[in-house]
Amino acid sequence: MNKEQQAVKWVADFNQKLEAKKAELTDLIAAHRKVAIIEIAGKELYLYGSSYGRGGEILYNGLGLHAPDLV
């Protein structure tokens, strides 16, 4: 597709934004705090980790937030 330079720039921009948000959240959320991704559907409760979609990859791996042990 001949867009390698655009892709490299996009990834670099994304990583820069990610690091800025990570620093911002570090100031707002104490290191011992936990973040969970839950979904309630009818009578069922779903708990998502870092590889189940719903933003887990970004929250846990990208932003460095910590999940409760149960996750």
mmCIF file of C-alpha atoms in Angstrom:
data_model
loop_
_atom_site.group_PDB
_atom_site.id
_atom_site.type_symbol
_atom_site.label_atom_id
_atom_site.label_comp_id
_atom_site.label_asym_id
_atom_site.label_seq_id
_atom_site.Cartn_x
_atom_site.Cartn_y
_atom_site.Cartn_z
ATOM 1 C CA MET A 1 0.000 0.000 0.000
ATOM 2 C CA ASN A 2 3.062 2.198 0.107
ATOM 3 C CA LYS A 3 2.114 3.832 3.425
ATOM 4 C CA GLU A 4 4.900 2.567 5.662
ATOM 5 C CA GLN A 5 6.003 6.084 6.644
ATOM 6 C CA GLN A 6 2.444 7.027 7.611
ATOM 7 C CA ALA A 7 2.115 3.857 9.671
ATOM 8 C CA VAL A 8 5.392 4.477 11.498
ATOM 9 C CA LYS A 9 4.326 8.061 12.271
ATOM 10 C CA TRP A 10 0.891 6.910 13.467
ATOM 11 C CA VAL A 11 2.432 4.340 15.846
ATOM 12 C CA ALA A 12 4.919 6.906 17.179
ATOM 13 C CA ASP A 13 2.101 9.438 17.748
ATOM 14 C CA PHE A 14 -0.038 6.807 19.449
ATOM 15 C CA ASN A 15 2.794 5.771 21.769
ATOM 16 C CA GLN A 16 3.492 9.404 22.653
ATOM 17 C CA LYS A 17 -0.169 9.989 23.538
ATOM 18 C CA LEU A 18 -0.254 6.737 25.510
ATOM 19 C CA GLU A 19 2.773 7.758 27.587
ATOM 20 C CA ALA A 20 1.265 11.199 28.265
ATOM 21 C CA LYS A 21 -1.997 9.650 29.488
ATOM 22 C CA LYS A 22 -0.089 7.094 31.539
ATOM 23 C CA ALA A 23 1.781 9.903 33.324
ATOM 24 C CA GLU A 24 -1.471 11.797 33.879
ATOM 25 C CA LEU A 25 -3.183 8.741 35.372
ATOM 26 C CA THR A 26 -0.195 8.009 37.595
ATOM 27 C CA ASP A 27 -0.819 11.355 39.277
ATOM 28 C CA LEU A 28 -4.552 10.646 39.671
ATOM 29 C CA ILE A 29 -4.671 6.970 40.648
ATOM 30 C CA ALA A 30 -2.656 5.650 43.579
ATOM 31 C CA ALA A 31 -0.398 2.699 42.706
ATOM 32 C CA HIS A 32 -2.226 0.350 45.094
ATOM 33 C CA ARG A 33 -5.627 0.989 43.449
ATOM 34 C CA LYS A 34 -7.134 -1.656 41.172
ATOM 35 C CA VAL A 35 -9.207 -1.253 38.020
ATOM 36 C CA ALA A 36 -11.719 -3.832 36.814
ATOM 37 C CA ILE A 37 -13.679 -4.029 33.577
ATOM 38 C CA ILE A 38 -17.112 -5.496 34.214
ATOM 39 C CA GLU A 39 -20.234 -5.937 32.136
ATOM 40 C CA ILE A 40 -23.671 -6.643 33.523
ATOM 41 C CA ALA A 41 -26.072 -8.271 31.077
ATOM 42 C CA GLY A 42 -29.386 -9.346 32.532
ATOM 43 C CA LYS A 43 -28.580 -11.666 35.413
ATOM 44 C CA GLU A 44 -25.009 -12.304 34.313
ATOM 45 C CA LEU A 45 -21.819 -10.522 35.289
ATOM 46 C CA TYR A 46 -18.735 -10.595 33.077
ATOM 47 C CA LEU A 47 -15.235 -9.715 34.238
ATOM 48 C CA TYR A 48 -12.689 -8.904 31.518
ATOM 49 C CA GLY A 49 -8.906 -9.107 31.640
ATOM 50 C CA SER A 50 -6.221 -7.758 29.367
ATOM 51 C CA SER A 51 -6.945 -10.039 26.422
ATOM 52 C CA TYR A 52 -10.745 -10.164 26.276
ATOM 53 C CA GLY A 53 -11.437 -6.876 24.532
ATOM 54 C CA ARG A 54 -13.388 -4.055 26.146
ATOM 55 C CA GLY A 55 -10.205 -1.961 26.485
ATOM 56 C CA GLY A 56 -8.260 -4.315 28.738
ATOM 57 C CA GLU A 57 -5.166 -4.305 26.544
ATOM 58 C CA ILE A 58 -4.905 -0.520 26.746
ATOM 59 C CA LEU A 59 -5.853 -0.204 30.433
ATOM 60 C CA TYR A 60 -3.652 -2.948 31.813
ATOM 61 C CA ASN A 61 -0.780 -3.259 29.353
ATOM 62 C CA GLY A 62 -0.701 0.174 27.735
ATOM 63 C CA LEU A 63 -1.528 2.423 30.666
ATOM 64 C CA GLY A 64 -0.059 0.170 33.339
ATOM 65 C CA LEU A 65 -3.167 0.037 35.516
ATOM 66 C CA HIS A 66 -3.533 -2.975 37.788
ATOM 67 C CA ALA A 67 -6.392 -5.466 37.863
ATOM 68 C CA PRO A 68 -7.688 -7.119 41.037
ATOM 69 C CA ASP A 69 -6.251 -10.587 41.687
ATOM 70 C CA LEU A 70 -9.544 -12.202 40.608
ATOM 71 C CA VAL A 71 -9.099 -10.854 37.069
#
